[in-house]
Coordinates of N, CA and C in Angstrom, one line a residue:
X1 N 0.8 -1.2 0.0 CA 0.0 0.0 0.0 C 0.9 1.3 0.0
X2 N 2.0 1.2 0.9 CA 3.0 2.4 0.5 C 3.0 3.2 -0.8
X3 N 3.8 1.6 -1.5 CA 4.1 2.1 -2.8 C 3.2 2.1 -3.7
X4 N 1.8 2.5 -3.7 CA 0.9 2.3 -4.5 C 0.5 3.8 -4.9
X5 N 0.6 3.9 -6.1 CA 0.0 5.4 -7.0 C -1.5 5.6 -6.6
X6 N -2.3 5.2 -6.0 CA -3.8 5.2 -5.8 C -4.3 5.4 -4.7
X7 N -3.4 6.1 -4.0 CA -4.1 6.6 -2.3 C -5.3 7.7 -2.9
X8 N -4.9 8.8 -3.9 CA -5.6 9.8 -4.3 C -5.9 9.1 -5.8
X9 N -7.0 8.8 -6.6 CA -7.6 8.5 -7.3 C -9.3 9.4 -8.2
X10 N -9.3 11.0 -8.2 CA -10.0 11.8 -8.5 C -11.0 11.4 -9.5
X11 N -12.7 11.6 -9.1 CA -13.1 11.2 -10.3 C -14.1 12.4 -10.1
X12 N -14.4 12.7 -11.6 CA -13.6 12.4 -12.6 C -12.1 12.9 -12.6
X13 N -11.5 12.1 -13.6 CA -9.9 12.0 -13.8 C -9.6 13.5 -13.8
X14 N -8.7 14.1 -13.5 CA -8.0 15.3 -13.8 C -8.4 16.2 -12.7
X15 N -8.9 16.0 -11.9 CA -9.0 16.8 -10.8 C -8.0 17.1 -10.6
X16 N -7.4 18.1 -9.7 CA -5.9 18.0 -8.8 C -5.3 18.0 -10.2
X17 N -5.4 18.2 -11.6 CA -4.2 18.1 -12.3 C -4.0 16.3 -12.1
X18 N -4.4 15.7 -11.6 CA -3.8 14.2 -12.0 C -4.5 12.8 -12.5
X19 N -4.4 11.5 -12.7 CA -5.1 10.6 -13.3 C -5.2 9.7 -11.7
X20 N -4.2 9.8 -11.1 CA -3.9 9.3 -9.7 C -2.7 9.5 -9.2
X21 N -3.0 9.3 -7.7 CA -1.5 9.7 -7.3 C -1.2 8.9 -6.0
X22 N 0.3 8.4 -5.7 CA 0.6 8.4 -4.3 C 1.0 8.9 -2.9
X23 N 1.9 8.1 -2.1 CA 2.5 9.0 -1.2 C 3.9 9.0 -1.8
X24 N 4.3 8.3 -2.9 CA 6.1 8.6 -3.3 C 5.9 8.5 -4.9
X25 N 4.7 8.6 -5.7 CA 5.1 8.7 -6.6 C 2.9 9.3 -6.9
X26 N 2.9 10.2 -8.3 CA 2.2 10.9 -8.9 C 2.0 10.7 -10.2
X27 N 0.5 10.1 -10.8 CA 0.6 10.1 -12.2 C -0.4 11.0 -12.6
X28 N 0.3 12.2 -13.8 CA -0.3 13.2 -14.7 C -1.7 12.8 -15.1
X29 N -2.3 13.7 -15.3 CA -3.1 13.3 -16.4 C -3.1 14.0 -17.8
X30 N -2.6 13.1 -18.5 CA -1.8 13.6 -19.5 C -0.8 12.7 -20.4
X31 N -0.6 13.0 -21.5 CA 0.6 12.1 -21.9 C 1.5 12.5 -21.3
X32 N 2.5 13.7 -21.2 CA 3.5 13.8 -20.8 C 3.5 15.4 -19.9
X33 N 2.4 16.2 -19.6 CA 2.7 17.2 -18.8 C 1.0 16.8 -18.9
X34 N 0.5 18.0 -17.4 CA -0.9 17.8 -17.4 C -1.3 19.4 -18.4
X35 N -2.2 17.9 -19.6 CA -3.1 19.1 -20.6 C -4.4 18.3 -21.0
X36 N -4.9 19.4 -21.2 CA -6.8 19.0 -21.3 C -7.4 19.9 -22.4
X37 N -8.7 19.0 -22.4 CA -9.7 19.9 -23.4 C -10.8 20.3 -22.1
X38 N -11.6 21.0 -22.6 CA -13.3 21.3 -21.8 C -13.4 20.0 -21.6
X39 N -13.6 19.1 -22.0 CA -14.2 18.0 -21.4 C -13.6 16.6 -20.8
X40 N -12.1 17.3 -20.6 CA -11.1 16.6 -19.7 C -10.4 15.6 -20.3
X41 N -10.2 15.8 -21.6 CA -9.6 14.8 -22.4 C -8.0 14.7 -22.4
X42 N -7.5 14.2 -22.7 CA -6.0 14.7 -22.8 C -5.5 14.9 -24.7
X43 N -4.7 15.5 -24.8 CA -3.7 15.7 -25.7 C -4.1 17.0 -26.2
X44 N -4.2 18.0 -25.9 CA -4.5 19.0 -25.9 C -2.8 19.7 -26.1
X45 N -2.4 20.7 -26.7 CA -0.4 20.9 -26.7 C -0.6 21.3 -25.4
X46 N 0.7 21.8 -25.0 CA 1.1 22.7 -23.8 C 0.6 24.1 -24.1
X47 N 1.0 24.8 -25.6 CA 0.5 25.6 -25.6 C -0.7 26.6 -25.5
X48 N -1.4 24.9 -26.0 CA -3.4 26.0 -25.7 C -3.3 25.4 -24.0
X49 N -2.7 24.7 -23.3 CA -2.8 24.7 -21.9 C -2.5 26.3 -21.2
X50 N -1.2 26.6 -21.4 CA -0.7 27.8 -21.0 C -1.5 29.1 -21.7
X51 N -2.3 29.0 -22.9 CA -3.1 30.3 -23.0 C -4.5 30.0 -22.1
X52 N -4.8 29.4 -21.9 CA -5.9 28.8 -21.0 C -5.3 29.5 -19.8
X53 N -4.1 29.1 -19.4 CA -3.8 29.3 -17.6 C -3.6 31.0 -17.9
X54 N -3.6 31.4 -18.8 CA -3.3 33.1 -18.6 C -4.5 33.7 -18.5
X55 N -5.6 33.0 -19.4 CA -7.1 33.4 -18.9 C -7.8 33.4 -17.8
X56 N -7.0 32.5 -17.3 CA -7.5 32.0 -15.9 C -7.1 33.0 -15.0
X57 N -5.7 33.5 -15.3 CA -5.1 34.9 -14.8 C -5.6 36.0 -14.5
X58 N -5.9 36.0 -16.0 CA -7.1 37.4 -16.1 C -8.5 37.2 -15.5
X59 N -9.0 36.0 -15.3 CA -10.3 36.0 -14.9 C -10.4 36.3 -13.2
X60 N -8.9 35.6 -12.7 CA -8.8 35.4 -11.7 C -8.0 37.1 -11.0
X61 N -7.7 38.2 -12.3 CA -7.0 39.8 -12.1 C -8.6 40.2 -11.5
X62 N -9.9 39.8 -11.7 CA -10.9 40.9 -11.8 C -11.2 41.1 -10.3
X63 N -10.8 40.1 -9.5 CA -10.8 40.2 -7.9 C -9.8 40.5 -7.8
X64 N -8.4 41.2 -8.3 CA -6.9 42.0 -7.8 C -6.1 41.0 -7.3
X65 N -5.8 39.6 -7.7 CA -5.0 38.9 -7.4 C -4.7 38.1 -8.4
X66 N -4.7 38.8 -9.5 CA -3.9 38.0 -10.6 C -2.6 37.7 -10.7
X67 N -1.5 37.3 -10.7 CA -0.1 37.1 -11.0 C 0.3 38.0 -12.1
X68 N 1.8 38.0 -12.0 CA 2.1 39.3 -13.1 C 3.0 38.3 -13.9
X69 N 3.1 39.0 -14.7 CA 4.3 38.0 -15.9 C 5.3 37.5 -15.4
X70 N 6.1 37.5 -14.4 CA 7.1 37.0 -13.7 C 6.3 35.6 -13.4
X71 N 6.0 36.3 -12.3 CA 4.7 35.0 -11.8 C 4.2 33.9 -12.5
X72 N 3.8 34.1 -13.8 CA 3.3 33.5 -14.7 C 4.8 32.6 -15.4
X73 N 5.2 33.2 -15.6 CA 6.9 32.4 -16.0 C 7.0 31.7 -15.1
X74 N 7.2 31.5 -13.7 CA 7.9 30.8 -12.5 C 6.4 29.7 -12.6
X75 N 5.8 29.8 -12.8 CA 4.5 28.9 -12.8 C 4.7 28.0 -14.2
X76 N 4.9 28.6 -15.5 CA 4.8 27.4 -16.7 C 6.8 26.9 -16.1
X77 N 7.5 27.6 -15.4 CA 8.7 26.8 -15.3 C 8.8 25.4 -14.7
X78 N 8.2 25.6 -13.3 CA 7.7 25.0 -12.5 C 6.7 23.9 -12.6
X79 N 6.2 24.0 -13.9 CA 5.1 23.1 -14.4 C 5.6 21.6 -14.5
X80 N 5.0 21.0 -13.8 CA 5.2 19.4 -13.6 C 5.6 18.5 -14.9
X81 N 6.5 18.3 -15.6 CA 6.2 17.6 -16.8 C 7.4 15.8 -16.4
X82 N 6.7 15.3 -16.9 CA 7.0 13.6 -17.1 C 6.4 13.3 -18.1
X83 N 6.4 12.0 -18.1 CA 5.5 10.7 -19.2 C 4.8 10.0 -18.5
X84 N 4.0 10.8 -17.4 CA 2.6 9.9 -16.9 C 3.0 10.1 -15.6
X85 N 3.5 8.8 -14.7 CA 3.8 8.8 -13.4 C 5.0 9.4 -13.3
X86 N 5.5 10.0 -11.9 CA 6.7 10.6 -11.6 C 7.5 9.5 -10.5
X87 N 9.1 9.4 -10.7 CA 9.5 8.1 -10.5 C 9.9 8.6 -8.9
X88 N 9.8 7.5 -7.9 CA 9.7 7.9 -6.5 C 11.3 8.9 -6.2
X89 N 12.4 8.7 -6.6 CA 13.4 9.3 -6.6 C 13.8 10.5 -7.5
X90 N 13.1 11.1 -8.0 CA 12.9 11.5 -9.4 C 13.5 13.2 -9.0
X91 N 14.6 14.0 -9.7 CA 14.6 15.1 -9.3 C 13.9 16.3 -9.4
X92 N 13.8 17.5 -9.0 CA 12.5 18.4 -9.4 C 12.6 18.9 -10.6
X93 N 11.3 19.2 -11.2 CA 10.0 19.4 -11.0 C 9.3 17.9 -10.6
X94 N 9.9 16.8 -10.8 CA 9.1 15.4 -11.1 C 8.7 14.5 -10.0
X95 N 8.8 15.3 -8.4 CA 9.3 14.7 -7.5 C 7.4 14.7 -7.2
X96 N 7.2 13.9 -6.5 CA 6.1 13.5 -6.1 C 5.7 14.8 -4.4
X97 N 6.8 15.0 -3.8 CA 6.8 16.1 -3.1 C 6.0 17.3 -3.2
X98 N 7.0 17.8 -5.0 CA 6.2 18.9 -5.3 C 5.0 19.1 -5.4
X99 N 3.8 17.7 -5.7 CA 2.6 17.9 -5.9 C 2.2 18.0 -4.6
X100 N 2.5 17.9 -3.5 CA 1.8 17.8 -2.2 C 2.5 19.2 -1.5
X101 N 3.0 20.3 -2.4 CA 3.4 20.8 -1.7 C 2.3 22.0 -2.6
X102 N 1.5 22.1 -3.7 CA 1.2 22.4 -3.7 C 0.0 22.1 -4.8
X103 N -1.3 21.9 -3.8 CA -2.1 21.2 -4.1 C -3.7 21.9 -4.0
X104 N -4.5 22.4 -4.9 CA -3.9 21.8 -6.3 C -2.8 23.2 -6.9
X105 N -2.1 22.3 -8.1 CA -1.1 23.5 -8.5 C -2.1 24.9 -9.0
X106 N -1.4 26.3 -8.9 CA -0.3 26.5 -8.6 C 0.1 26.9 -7.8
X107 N -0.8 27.3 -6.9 CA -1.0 28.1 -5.7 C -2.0 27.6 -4.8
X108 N -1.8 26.3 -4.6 CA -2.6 25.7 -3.5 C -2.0 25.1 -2.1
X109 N -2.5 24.7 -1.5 CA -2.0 24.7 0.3 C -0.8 23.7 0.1
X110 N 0.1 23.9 1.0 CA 1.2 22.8 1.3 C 0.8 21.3 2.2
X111 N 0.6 20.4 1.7 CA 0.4 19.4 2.3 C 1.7 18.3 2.8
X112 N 2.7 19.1 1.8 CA 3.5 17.9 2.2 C 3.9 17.5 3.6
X113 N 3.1 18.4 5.0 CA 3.9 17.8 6.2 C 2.3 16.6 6.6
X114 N 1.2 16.6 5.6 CA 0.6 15.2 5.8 C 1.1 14.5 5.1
X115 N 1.9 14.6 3.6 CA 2.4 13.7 3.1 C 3.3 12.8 4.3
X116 N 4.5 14.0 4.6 CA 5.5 12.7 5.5 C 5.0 12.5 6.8
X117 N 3.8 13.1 7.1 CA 3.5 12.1 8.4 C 2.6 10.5 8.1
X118 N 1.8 10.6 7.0 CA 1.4 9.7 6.6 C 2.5 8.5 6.0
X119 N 3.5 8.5 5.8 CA 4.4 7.7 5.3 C 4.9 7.2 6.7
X120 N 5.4 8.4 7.3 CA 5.9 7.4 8.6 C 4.8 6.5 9.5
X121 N 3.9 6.9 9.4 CA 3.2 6.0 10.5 C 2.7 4.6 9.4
X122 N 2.1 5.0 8.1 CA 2.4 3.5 7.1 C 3.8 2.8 7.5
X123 N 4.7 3.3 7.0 CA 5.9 2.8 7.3 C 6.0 2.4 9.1
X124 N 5.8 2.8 9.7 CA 5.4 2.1 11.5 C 4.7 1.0 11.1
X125 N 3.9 1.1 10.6 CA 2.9 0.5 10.7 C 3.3 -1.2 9.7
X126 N 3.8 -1.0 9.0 CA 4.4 -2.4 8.1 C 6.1 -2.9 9.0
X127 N 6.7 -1.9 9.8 CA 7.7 -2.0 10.5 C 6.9 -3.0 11.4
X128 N 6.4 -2.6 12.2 CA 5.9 -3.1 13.7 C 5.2 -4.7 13.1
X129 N 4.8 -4.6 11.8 CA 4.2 -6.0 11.3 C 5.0 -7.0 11.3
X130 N 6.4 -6.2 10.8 CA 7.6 -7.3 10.6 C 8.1 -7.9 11.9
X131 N 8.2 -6.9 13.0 CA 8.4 -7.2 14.6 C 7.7 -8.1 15.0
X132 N 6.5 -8.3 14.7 CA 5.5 -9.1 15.5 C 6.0 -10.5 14.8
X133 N 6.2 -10.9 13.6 CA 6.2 -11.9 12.8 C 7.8 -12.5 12.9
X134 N 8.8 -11.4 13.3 CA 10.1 -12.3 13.8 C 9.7 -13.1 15.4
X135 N 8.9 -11.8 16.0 CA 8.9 -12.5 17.8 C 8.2 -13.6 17.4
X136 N 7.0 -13.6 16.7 CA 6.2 -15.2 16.8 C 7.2 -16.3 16.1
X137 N 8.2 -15.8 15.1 CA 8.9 -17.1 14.8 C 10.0 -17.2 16.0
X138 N 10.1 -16.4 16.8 CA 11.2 -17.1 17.8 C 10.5 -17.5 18.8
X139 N 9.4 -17.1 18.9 CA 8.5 -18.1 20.1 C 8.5 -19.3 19.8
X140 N 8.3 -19.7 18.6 CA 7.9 -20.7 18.4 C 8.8 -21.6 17.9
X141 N 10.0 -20.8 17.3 CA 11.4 -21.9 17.6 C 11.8 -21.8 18.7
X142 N 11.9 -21.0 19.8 CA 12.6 -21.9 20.8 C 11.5 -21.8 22.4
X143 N 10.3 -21.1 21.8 CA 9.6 -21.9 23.4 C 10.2 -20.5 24.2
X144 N 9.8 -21.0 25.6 CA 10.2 -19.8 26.8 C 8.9 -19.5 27.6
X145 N 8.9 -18.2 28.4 CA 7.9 -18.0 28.9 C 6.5 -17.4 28.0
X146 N 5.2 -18.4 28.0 CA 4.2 -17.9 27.3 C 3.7 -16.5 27.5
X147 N 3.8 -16.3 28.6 CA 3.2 -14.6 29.2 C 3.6 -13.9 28.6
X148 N 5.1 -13.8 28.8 CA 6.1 -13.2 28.4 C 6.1 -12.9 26.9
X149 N 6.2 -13.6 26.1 CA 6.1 -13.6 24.4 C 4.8 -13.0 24.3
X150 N 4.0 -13.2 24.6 CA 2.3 -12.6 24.3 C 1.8 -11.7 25.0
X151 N 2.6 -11.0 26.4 CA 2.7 -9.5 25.9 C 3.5 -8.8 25.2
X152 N 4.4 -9.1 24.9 CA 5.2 -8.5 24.2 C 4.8 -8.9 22.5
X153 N 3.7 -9.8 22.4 CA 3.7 -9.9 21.0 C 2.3 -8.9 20.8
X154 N 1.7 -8.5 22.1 CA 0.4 -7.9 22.1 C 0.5 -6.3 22.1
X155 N 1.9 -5.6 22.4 CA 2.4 -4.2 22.8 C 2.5 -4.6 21.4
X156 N 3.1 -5.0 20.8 CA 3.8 -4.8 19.7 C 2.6 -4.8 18.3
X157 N 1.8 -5.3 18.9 CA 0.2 -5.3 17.9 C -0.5 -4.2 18.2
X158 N -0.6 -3.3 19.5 CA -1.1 -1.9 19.6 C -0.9 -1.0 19.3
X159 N 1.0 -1.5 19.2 CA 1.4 0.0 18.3 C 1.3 -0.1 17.1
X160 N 1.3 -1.6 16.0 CA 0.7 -1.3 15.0 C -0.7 -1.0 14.6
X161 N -1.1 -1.2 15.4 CA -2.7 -0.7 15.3 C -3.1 0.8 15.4
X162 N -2.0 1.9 16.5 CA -1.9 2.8 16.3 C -1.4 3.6 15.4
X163 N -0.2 3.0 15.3 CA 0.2 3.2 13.9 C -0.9 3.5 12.2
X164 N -1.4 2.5 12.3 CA -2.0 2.6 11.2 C -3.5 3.6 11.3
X165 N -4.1 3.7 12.4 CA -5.4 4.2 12.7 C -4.6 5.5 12.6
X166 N -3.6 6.3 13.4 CA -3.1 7.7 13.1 C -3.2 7.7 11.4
X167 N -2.2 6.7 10.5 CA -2.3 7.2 9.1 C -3.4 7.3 8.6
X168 N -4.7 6.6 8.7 CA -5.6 6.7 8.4 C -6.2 7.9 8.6
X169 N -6.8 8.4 9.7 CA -7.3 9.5 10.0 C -6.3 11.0 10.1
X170 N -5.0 10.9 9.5 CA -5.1 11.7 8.6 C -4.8 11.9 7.2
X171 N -4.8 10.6 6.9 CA -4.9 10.9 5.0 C -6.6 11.4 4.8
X172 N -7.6 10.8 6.0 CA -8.5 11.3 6.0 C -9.2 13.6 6.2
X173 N -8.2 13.4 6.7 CA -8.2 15.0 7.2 C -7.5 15.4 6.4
X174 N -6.5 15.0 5.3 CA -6.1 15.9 4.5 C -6.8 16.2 3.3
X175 N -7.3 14.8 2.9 CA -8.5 14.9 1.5 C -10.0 15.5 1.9
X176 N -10.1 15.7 3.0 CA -11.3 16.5 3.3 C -10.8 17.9 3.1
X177 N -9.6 18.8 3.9 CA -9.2 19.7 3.1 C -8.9 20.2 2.0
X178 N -8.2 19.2 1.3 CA -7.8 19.2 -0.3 C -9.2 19.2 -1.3
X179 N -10.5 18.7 -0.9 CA -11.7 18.8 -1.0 C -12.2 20.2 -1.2
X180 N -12.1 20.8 0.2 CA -12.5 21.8 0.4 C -12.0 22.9 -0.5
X181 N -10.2 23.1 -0.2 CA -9.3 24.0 -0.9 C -9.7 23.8 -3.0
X182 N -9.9 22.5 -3.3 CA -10.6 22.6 -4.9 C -12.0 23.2 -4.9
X183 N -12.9 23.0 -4.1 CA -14.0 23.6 -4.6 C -14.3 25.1 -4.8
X184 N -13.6 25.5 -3.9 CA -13.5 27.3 -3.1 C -12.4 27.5 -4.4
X185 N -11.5 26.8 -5.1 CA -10.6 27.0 -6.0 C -11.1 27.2 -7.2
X186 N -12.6 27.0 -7.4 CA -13.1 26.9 -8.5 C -13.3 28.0 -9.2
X187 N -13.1 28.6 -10.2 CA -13.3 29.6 -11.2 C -11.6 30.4 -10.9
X188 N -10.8 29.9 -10.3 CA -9.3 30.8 -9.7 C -8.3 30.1 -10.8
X189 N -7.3 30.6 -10.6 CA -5.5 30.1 -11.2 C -5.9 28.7 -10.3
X190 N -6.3 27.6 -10.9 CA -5.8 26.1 -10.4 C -6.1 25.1 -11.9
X191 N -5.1 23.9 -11.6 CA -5.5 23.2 -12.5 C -6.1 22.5 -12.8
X192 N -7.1 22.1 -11.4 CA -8.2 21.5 -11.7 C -9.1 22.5 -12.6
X193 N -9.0 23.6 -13.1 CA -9.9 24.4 -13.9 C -9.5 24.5 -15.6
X194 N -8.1 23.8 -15.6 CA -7.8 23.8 -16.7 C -8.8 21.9 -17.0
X195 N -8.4 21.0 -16.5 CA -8.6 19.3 -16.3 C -10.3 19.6 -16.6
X196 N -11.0 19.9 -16.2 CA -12.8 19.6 -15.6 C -13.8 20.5 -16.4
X197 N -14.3 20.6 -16.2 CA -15.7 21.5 -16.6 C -15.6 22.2 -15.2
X198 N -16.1 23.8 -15.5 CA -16.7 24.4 -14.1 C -17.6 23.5 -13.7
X199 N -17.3 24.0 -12.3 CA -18.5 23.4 -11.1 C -18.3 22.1 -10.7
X200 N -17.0 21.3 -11.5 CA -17.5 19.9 -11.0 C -16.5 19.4 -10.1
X201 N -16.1 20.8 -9.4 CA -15.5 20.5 -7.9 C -16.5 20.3 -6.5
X202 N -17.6 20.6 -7.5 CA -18.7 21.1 -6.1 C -19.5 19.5 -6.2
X203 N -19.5 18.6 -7.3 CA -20.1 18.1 -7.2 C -19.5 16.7 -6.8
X204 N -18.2 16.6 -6.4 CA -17.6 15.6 -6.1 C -17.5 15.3 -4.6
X205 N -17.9 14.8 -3.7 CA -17.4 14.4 -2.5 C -16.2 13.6 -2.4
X206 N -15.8 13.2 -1.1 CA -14.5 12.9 -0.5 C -14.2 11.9 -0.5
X207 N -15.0 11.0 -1.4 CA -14.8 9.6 -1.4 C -14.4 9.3 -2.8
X208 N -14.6 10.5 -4.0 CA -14.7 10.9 -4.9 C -12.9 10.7 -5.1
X209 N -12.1 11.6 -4.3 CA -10.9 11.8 -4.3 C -10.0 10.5 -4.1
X210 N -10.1 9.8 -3.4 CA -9.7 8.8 -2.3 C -9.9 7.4 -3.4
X211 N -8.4 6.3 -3.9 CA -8.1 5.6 -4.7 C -8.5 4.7 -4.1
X212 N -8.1 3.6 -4.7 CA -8.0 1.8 -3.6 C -6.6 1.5 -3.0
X213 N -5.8 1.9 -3.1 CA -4.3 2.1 -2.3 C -4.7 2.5 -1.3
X214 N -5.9 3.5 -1.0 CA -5.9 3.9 0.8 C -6.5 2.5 1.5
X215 N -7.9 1.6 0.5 CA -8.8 1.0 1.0 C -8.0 -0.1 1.3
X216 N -6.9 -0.2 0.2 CA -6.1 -1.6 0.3 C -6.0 -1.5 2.4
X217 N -4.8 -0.4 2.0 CA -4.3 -0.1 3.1 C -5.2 -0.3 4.8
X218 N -6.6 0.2 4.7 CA -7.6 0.2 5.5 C -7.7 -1.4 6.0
X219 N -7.9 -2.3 4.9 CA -8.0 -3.7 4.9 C -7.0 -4.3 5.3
X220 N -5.8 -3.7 5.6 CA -4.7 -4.3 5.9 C -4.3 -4.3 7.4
X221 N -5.0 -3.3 7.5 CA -5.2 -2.7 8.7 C -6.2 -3.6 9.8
X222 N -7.3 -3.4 8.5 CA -8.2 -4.1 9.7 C -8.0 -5.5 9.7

């Protein structure tokens, strides 16, 4: 479940700028940078993408917070480009980081301190699985006191249990935000407005966002 691209899974596709995404790796939606038509298709060039994102500028100047051409440069520089998924080691712009640091692009909230808290406590959480599974094979090769082994095989099941219940509830509090921050994003500089039709941030709930890498995860848990 770690390494799975489908914790975040947006439907429809292109929400967030993506097709799905993980905790260490991100896949576009797109052939090779995220680009769209009106009706979320991909292969649209870069360049009717970036005249789109400068309308978005302008639409988004008539409340006094447009970006100015600098701005607009450090944002198409900055623009995420691969060939689909981004590889977990991958240097910037490609880093899976960058998308959680700003979500949705280009000027959306920093998530990445749920990103690495959710990793460590997954990663707790598959650690403490491997602990429990050495102590039961040395119980059982060499015997000893029964008490003994089975509290200590039972501490060691509560912390994976807390382990995994903390990652849960907050990969859950971050897609309820991330939720929130796209819909209030709607008609502004984001890329879910280039990916979607208007409005159809309002019409998606939180279950909407959320792949089968989280559920795997849930089930592994429970």
């Amino acid at each position: 479940a770690l390494g799975s691209p489908y914790w975040l899974e947006p439907s429809p596709a292109g929400l967030l700028g993506i097709d799905n995404a993980g905790l260490l790796a991100v896949c576009y939606h797109g052939d090779s940078i995220p680009t769209f038509t009106e009706g979320g298709a991909a292969n649209e060039s870069f360049g009717d993408v970036w005249s789109r994102l400068e309308v978005a500028a302008e639409a988004e100047g008539l409340n006094g917070t447009a970006p100015d051409e600098a701005d607009l440069d450090a944002i198409r520089e900055g623009w995420p480009r691969n060939d689909g998924c981004t590889k977990v080691l991958a240097k910037p712009p490609n880093r899976a980081s960058d998308f959680y640091e700003n979500l949705p692009w280009p000027d959306g909230a920093d998530y990445s301190s749920y990103q690495y808290s959710i990793i460590a406590f997954v990663s707790g959480f598959c650690a403490f699985g491997l602990v429990i599974a050495m102590l039961l094979l040395a119980f059982l090769c060499t015997g000893g006191n029964a008490l003994l082994w089975s509290t200590l095989l039972f501490l060691m099941l509560v912390l994976q249990l807390a382990c995994g219940a903390v990652a849960i509830v907050v990969f859950i509090l971050m897609v309820d935000r991330v939720q929130t921050d796209d819909r209030w994003g709607d008609g502004k500089l984001s890329v879910s407005n280039l990916a979607v039709e208007p409005g159809t941030q309002w019409d998606a709930g939180i279950l909407d966002y959320i792949g089968w890498g989280f559920w795997l995860f849930v089930a592994g848990g429970g």
